[in-house]
């Protein structure tokens, strides 16, 4: 069956360190993958998109990698800050228009 | 740019009543709009996809007669939860895309918290 897993439901990290979140999938061939940030009681906010033929994408302190062989995407936040604390969702776009979301990882950056 | 709004942000209703949620794209024309439902500590689950001027496409297991979707214009889609029951209590989120296929980036609204008593 098709499955998307984000490592650890929750991740605590010290301010200034790099946070690394993982998104693994099985039985999909995604055209591309996106990462979103969701704060409590709010809708997701788009962060980064990476296509299947791209290995890495960067935006300010954010970096995403996409390994279609391993069926995995890694999301990095460098020099993390308490304001980065939120739930981060990965979403696969496969075939048609459907977005398939992972369950999210709650990141907490400790001051 | 690419701002999507939802109204209301929260609503409490009695069991058996109907509730309408609006989703608007404020600064772009949304060819495709999506409706999701999110239960606590769970991910977003796609309920249906609507294209302006045509009938919505519902995901498996979503009752189309219970969740009525209307996409009357390129900036407005509505979701009506008919005869709501406590199990319909959830966080409903819409998103909008200007791509015809919806594979373009989706921009999400802030969500509507529905509580059915």
Short mmCIF file of C-alpha atoms in Angstrom, two decimals:
data_model
loop_
_atom_site.label_atom_id
_atom_site.label_comp_id
_atom_site.label_asym_id
_atom_site.label_seq_id
_atom_site.Cartn_x
_atom_site.Cartn_y
_atom_site.Cartn_z
CA UNK A 1 0.00 0.00 0.00
CA UNK A 2 1.04 3.60 -0.48
CA UNK A 3 2.62 5.19 2.52
CA UNK A 4 4.33 8.41 3.56
CA UNK A 5 6.21 8.58 6.81
CA UNK A 6 7.82 11.50 8.52
CA UNK A 7 10.37 10.53 11.10
CA UNK A 8 9.47 11.20 14.69
CA UNK A 9 6.26 12.81 15.58
CA UNK A 10 8.25 15.39 17.56
CA UNK A 11 11.79 16.69 17.44
CA UNK A 12 13.46 18.96 20.00
CA UNK A 13 16.60 20.80 19.06
CA UNK A 14 18.80 23.46 20.63
CA UNK A 15 18.76 26.94 19.16
CA UNK A 16 21.51 27.46 16.60
CA UNK A 17 21.75 23.80 15.62
CA UNK A 18 20.61 22.30 12.33
CA UNK A 19 17.26 20.53 12.38
CA UNK A 20 16.88 17.62 9.96
CA UNK A 21 13.46 16.21 9.20
CA UNK A 22 12.86 13.11 7.10
CA UNK A 23 10.08 12.16 4.71
CA UNK A 24 10.03 8.59 3.40
CA UNK A 25 7.56 7.18 0.94
CA UNK A 26 6.72 3.82 -0.57
CA UNK A 27 4.78 2.82 -3.65
CA UNK A 28 4.73 6.30 -5.14
CA UNK A 29 6.53 7.81 -8.07
CA UNK A 30 6.14 11.47 -7.22
CA UNK A 31 6.64 14.10 -9.85
CA UNK A 32 7.69 16.43 -7.10
CA UNK A 33 7.64 16.94 -3.40
CA UNK A 34 6.84 19.97 -1.28
CA UNK A 35 7.45 20.99 2.28
CA UNK A 36 5.02 23.08 4.29
CA UNK A 37 5.02 24.68 7.71
CA UNK A 38 1.88 24.53 9.82
CA UNK A 39 1.35 26.45 13.03
CA UNK A 40 -1.34 25.34 15.52
CA UNK A 41 -4.84 26.16 14.28
CA UNK A 42 -3.57 27.51 10.98
CA UNK A 43 -3.37 26.29 7.40
CA UNK A 44 -0.09 25.05 5.92
CA UNK A 45 2.32 27.59 4.46
CA UNK A 46 4.35 26.61 1.42
CA UNK A 47 8.12 26.53 1.93
CA UNK A 48 9.92 24.65 -0.82
CA UNK A 49 9.24 22.49 -3.85
CA UNK A 50 11.70 20.00 -5.32
CA UNK A 51 11.20 18.09 -8.55
CA UNK A 52 12.14 14.48 -9.20
CA UNK A 53 15.10 15.47 -11.37
CA UNK A 54 16.50 17.83 -8.74
CA UNK A 55 18.80 16.69 -5.98
CA UNK A 56 18.78 19.75 -3.78
CA UNK A 57 16.95 23.05 -3.32
CA UNK A 58 17.83 25.93 -1.01
CA UNK A 59 16.02 28.96 0.30
CA UNK A 60 17.70 31.10 2.92
CA UNK A 61 18.24 28.82 5.94
CA UNK A 62 16.22 25.98 4.42
CA UNK A 63 17.53 23.11 2.33
CA UNK A 64 15.65 20.19 0.82
CA UNK A 65 17.11 17.08 -0.79
CA UNK A 66 15.25 14.49 -2.81
CA UNK A 67 16.56 10.97 -3.40
CA UNK A 68 14.20 9.02 -5.64
CA UNK A 69 16.31 5.88 -5.27
CA UNK A 70 16.02 5.90 -1.50
CA UNK A 71 12.47 7.32 -1.80
CA UNK A 72 13.37 9.94 0.72
CA UNK A 73 13.45 13.69 1.18
CA UNK A 74 15.39 15.49 3.88
CA UNK A 75 14.47 18.96 5.10
CA UNK A 76 17.13 20.97 6.91
CA UNK A 77 16.83 24.19 8.88
CA UNK A 78 20.23 25.63 9.67
CA UNK A 79 20.91 28.00 12.55
CA UNK A 80 17.51 27.11 13.98
CA UNK A 81 15.60 29.67 16.01
CA UNK A 82 12.70 29.33 18.48
CA UNK A 83 10.51 30.99 15.83
CA UNK A 84 11.08 27.93 13.64
CA UNK A 85 9.05 25.84 16.10
CA UNK A 86 6.08 24.45 14.18
CA UNK A 87 4.84 21.30 12.50
CA UNK A 88 6.47 20.58 9.16
CA UNK A 89 4.61 18.58 6.53
CA UNK A 90 5.89 16.94 3.40
CA UNK A 91 3.53 16.46 0.50
CA UNK A 92 3.98 14.33 -2.58
CA UNK A 93 2.42 15.14 -5.90
CA UNK A 94 2.03 11.99 -7.87
CA UNK A 95 0.44 11.53 -11.26
CA UNK A 96 -2.50 13.88 -11.23
CA UNK A 97 -3.26 16.79 -9.03
CA UNK A 98 -3.36 14.97 -5.74
CA UNK A 99 -1.30 16.13 -2.84
CA UNK A 100 -0.58 13.32 -0.39
CA UNK A 101 0.52 14.69 2.96
CA UNK A 102 2.66 13.08 5.59
CA UNK A 103 1.55 13.24 9.21
CA UNK A 104 4.08 15.92 10.03
CA UNK A 105 6.92 16.41 12.48
CA UNK A 106 6.49 18.82 15.37
CA UNK A 107 9.72 20.72 15.72
CA UNK A 108 10.54 22.56 18.89
CA UNK A 109 13.62 24.78 18.99
CA UNK A 110 14.78 25.36 22.53
CA UNK A 111 16.28 28.69 23.49
CA UNK B 1 0.72 37.41 -3.29
CA UNK B 2 -1.26 34.15 -3.48
CA UNK B 3 -3.44 34.80 -0.46
CA UNK B 4 -6.35 32.52 0.35
CA UNK B 5 -8.92 33.38 2.96
CA UNK B 6 -11.57 31.30 4.68
CA UNK B 7 -14.70 32.34 6.47
CA UNK B 8 -15.62 31.73 9.17
CA UNK B 9 -12.45 30.89 11.07
CA UNK B 10 -14.47 28.90 13.54
CA UNK B 11 -18.08 27.83 13.91
CA UNK B 12 -20.09 25.96 16.51
CA UNK B 13 -23.40 24.46 15.45
CA UNK B 14 -26.04 22.07 16.70
CA UNK B 15 -26.30 18.55 15.40
CA UNK B 16 -28.55 18.34 12.35
CA UNK B 17 -27.89 21.84 11.08
CA UNK B 18 -25.95 22.80 7.96
CA UNK B 19 -22.83 24.92 7.90
CA UNK B 20 -21.31 26.75 4.95
CA UNK B 21 -17.60 27.54 4.74
CA UNK B 22 -16.24 29.97 2.16
CA UNK B 23 -12.84 29.88 0.54
CA UNK B 24 -11.60 32.86 -1.47
CA UNK B 25 -8.47 33.51 -3.46
CA UNK B 26 -7.82 37.20 -2.84
CA UNK B 27 -5.19 38.14 -5.39
CA UNK B 28 -5.29 35.47 -8.06
CA UNK B 29 -7.76 33.47 -10.07
CA UNK B 30 -7.97 29.92 -8.79
CA UNK B 31 -8.74 27.46 -11.53
CA UNK B 32 -8.72 24.64 -9.04
CA UNK B 33 -9.66 24.61 -5.37
CA UNK B 34 -9.24 21.79 -2.91
CA UNK B 35 -10.92 20.95 0.36
CA UNK B 36 -9.11 19.08 3.11
CA UNK B 37 -10.05 17.86 6.55
CA UNK B 38 -7.59 17.54 9.40
CA UNK B 39 -8.25 15.75 12.68
CA UNK B 40 -6.08 16.51 15.74
CA UNK B 41 -2.50 15.35 15.33
CA UNK B 42 -3.28 13.90 11.93
CA UNK B 43 -2.37 15.00 8.46
CA UNK B 44 -4.49 16.75 5.92
CA UNK B 45 -6.82 14.43 4.06
CA UNK B 46 -8.08 15.55 0.67
CA UNK B 47 -11.86 15.52 0.52
CA UNK B 48 -12.57 16.90 -2.92
CA UNK B 49 -11.26 18.92 -5.81
CA UNK B 50 -13.27 21.50 -7.65
CA UNK B 51 -12.73 23.31 -10.90
CA UNK B 52 -14.59 26.50 -11.62
CA UNK B 53 -17.89 25.86 -13.29
CA UNK B 54 -17.86 22.09 -13.00
CA UNK B 55 -18.84 19.48 -10.47
CA UNK B 56 -16.43 18.62 -7.72
CA UNK B 57 -14.49 15.37 -7.72
CA UNK B 58 -14.74 13.63 -4.37
CA UNK B 59 -12.22 11.31 -2.84
CA UNK B 60 -13.19 7.77 -1.98
CA UNK B 61 -15.17 7.59 1.21
CA UNK B 62 -16.30 11.21 1.16
CA UNK B 63 -20.07 11.57 0.87
CA UNK B 64 -20.85 14.09 -1.83
CA UNK B 65 -24.41 14.58 -0.59
CA UNK B 66 -23.13 15.46 2.84
CA UNK B 67 -20.28 17.72 1.79
CA UNK B 68 -21.63 19.97 -0.93
CA UNK B 69 -19.02 21.89 -2.87
CA UNK B 70 -19.70 24.79 -5.18
CA UNK B 71 -17.02 26.58 -7.18
CA UNK B 72 -19.07 29.34 -8.71
CA UNK B 73 -16.29 31.69 -9.69
CA UNK B 74 -12.53 31.77 -10.11
CA UNK B 75 -12.14 33.29 -6.67
CA UNK B 76 -14.75 31.54 -4.56
CA UNK B 77 -15.50 27.98 -3.52
CA UNK B 78 -17.89 26.94 -0.77
CA UNK B 79 -18.17 23.77 1.28
CA UNK B 80 -21.50 23.07 2.95
CA UNK B 81 -21.61 20.41 5.62
CA UNK B 82 -25.22 19.26 5.59
CA UNK B 83 -26.96 17.72 8.60
CA UNK B 84 -23.79 18.00 10.62
CA UNK B 85 -23.04 15.49 13.36
CA UNK B 86 -20.43 15.54 16.15
CA UNK B 87 -18.16 13.26 14.11
CA UNK B 88 -17.97 16.00 11.46
CA UNK B 89 -16.17 18.20 13.98
CA UNK B 90 -12.79 18.88 12.45
CA UNK B 91 -10.47 21.49 10.99
CA UNK B 92 -11.44 22.18 7.37
CA UNK B 93 -8.81 23.73 5.14
CA UNK B 94 -9.13 24.86 1.55
CA UNK B 95 -6.37 25.49 -0.93
CA UNK B 96 -6.26 27.12 -4.32
CA UNK B 97 -4.12 26.71 -7.38
CA UNK B 98 -4.06 28.63 -10.63
CA UNK B 99 -3.00 25.60 -12.62
CA UNK B 100 -5.62 23.75 -14.58
CA UNK B 101 -4.32 20.40 -13.42
CA UNK B 102 -3.67 21.49 -9.87
CA UNK B 103 -0.08 20.40 -10.04
CA UNK B 104 1.01 23.96 -9.49
CA UNK B 105 1.70 24.96 -5.94
CA UNK B 106 -1.37 25.01 -3.77
CA UNK B 107 -1.85 27.97 -1.45
CA UNK B 108 -3.75 27.19 1.69
CA UNK B 109 -6.33 29.11 3.61
CA UNK B 110 -6.08 29.56 7.37
CA UNK B 111 -8.65 26.85 8.06
CA UNK B 112 -12.08 26.69 9.69
CA UNK B 113 -12.61 24.93 12.99
CA UNK B 114 -16.03 23.26 13.01
CA UNK B 115 -17.49 22.01 16.27
CA UNK B 116 -20.80 20.18 16.14
CA UNK B 117 -22.56 19.83 19.47
#
